[in-house]
Structure formats: structure tokens, C-alpha cells
Coordinates of N, CA and C in Angstrom, one line a residue:
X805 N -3.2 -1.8 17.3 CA -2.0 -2.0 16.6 C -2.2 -1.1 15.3
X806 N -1.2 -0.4 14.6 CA -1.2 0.5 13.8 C -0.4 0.0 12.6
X807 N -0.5 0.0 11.6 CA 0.3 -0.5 10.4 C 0.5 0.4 9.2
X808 N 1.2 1.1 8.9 CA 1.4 1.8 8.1 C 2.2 1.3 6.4
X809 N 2.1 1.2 5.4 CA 2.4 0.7 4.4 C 2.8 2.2 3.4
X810 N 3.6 2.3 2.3 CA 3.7 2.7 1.3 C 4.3 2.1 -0.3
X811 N 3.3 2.3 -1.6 CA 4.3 1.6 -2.4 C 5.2 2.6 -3.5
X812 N 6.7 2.1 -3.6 CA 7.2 2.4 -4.6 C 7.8 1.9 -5.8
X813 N 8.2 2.8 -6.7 CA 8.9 2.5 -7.4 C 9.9 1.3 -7.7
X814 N 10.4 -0.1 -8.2 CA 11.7 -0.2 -8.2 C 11.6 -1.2 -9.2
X815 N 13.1 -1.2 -9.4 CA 13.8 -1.7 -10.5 C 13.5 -0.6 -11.7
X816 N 13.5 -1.4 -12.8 CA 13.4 -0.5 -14.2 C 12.8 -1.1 -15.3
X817 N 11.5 -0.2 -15.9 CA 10.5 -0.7 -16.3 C 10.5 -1.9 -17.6
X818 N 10.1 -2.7 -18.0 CA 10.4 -3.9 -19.0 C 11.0 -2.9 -20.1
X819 N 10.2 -2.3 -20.4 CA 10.1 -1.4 -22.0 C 11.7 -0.8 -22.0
X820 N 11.8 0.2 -20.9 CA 13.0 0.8 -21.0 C 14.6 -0.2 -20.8
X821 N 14.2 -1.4 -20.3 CA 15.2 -1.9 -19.8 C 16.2 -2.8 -21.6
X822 N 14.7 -2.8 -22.7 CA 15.1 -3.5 -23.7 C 15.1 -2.0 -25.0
X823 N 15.4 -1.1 -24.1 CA 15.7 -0.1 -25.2 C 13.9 0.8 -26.0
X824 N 13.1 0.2 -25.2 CA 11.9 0.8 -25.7 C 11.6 2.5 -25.4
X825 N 9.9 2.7 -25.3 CA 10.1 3.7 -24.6 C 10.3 4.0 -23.5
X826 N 10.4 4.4 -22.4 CA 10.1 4.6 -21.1 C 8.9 5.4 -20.5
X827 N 7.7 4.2 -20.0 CA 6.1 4.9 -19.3 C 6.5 5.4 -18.0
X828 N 5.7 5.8 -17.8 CA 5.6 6.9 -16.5 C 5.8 6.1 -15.6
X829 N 6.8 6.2 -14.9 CA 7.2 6.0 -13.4 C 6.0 5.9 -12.1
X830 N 4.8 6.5 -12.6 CA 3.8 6.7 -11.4 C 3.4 5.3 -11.4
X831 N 3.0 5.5 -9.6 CA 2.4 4.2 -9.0 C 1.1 4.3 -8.5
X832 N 0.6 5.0 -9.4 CA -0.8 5.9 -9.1 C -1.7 4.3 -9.4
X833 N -1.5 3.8 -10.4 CA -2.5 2.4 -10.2 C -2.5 1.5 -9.0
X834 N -1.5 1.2 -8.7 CA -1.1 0.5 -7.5 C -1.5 0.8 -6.0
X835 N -1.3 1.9 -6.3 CA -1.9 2.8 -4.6 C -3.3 2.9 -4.5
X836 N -3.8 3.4 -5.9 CA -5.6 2.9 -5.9 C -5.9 1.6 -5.4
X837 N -5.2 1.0 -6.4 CA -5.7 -0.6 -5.6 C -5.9 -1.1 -4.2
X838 N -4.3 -0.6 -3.6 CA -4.3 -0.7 -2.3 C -5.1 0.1 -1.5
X839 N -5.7 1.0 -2.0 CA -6.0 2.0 -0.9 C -7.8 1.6 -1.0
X840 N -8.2 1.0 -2.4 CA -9.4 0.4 -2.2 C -9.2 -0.9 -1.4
X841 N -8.3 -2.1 -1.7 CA -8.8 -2.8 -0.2 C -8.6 -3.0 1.3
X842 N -7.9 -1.4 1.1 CA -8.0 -1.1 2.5 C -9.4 -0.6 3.3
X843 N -9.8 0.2 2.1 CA -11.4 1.1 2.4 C -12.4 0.2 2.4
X844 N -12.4 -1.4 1.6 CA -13.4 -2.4 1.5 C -12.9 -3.3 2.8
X845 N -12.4 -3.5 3.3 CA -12.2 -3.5 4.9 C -12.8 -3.6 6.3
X846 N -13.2 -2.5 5.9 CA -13.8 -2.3 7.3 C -12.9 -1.5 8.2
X847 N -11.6 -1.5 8.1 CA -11.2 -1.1 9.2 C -10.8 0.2 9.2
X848 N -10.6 0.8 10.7 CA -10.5 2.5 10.7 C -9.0 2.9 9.5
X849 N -8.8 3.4 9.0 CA -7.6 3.4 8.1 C -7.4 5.1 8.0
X850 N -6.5 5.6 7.3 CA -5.9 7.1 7.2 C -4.8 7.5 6.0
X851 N -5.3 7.8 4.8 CA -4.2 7.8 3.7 C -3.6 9.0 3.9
X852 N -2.1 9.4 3.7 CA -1.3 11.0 3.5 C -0.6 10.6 2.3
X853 N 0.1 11.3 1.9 CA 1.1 11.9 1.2 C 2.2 10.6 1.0
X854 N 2.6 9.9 2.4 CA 3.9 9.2 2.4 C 2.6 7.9 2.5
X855 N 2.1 7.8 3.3 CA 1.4 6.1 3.8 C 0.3 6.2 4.0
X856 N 0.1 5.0 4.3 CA -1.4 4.4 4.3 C -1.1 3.6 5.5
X857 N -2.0 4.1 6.5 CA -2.2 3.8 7.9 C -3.6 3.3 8.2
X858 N -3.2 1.8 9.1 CA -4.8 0.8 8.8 C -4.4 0.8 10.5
X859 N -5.8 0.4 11.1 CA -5.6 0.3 12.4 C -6.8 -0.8 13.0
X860 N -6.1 -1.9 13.6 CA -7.0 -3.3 13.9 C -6.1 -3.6 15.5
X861 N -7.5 -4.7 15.9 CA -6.9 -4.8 17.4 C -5.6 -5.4 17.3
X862 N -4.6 -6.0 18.3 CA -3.6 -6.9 18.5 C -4.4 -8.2 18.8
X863 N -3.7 -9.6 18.2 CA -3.6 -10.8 18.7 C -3.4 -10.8 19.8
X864 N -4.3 -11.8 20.9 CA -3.3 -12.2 22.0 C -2.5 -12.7 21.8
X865 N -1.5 -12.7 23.0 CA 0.1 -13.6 22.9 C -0.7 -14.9 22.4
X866 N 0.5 -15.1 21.3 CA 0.5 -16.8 21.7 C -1.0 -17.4 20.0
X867 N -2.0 -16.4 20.1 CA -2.6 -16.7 18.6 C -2.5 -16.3 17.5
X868 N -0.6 -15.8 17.0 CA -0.5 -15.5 16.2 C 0.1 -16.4 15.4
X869 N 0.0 -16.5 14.5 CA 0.2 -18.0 13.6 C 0.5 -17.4 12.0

């Protein structure tokens, strides 16, 4: 089974929304994060540009819960 994930952007940031300044829009922290517990894992995985592709066996029918 193949899973592929990406994170973005959304809504509008606290600061800007009350007239402050506006920080950088990057989700450069967030994608590190995820992309470390994907790599502390264990499993085969593949980062690009758009996603982050992890790859683990399928459940048999019936033991997914």
C-alpha cells in the first residue's frame, strides 16, 4: 500500500489576521517534522517536490479497525 501526504498552507496567519506583521508563509518547519517521522519509521518512504510517499504492507480484510 502506498500513501502519499503533502502539507500546506491555510487560513491566515494570527499576526496578520489582527493587523500585525505578516511571517513567512513557508511550511518549511512542518514538513521537517513530518518528513523526520516518517524517516524514524522504518519504513521504505520517498520525499519530492509535491509529497511525501511512505510505503507499508496492506491489512488483511477484516483487521482494520
Amino acid at each position: 500500500m502506498l500513501l502519499a501526504f503533502s502539507v500546506a498552507p491555510s487560513g491566515q496567519p494570527a499576526s496578520a489576521a489582527n493587523g500585525g506583521p505578516t511571517p513567512d508563509a513557508s511550511v518549511h518547519d512542518a514538513v521537517a517534522a513530518a518528513v523526520k517521522i516518517v524517516r524514524e519509521s522504518g519504513l521504505p518512504n520517498h520525499t519530492d517536490s509535491m509529497f511525501t510517499t511512505i510505503e507499508g504492507a496492506s491489512a488483511p480484510k477484516g483487521d482494520m479497525k
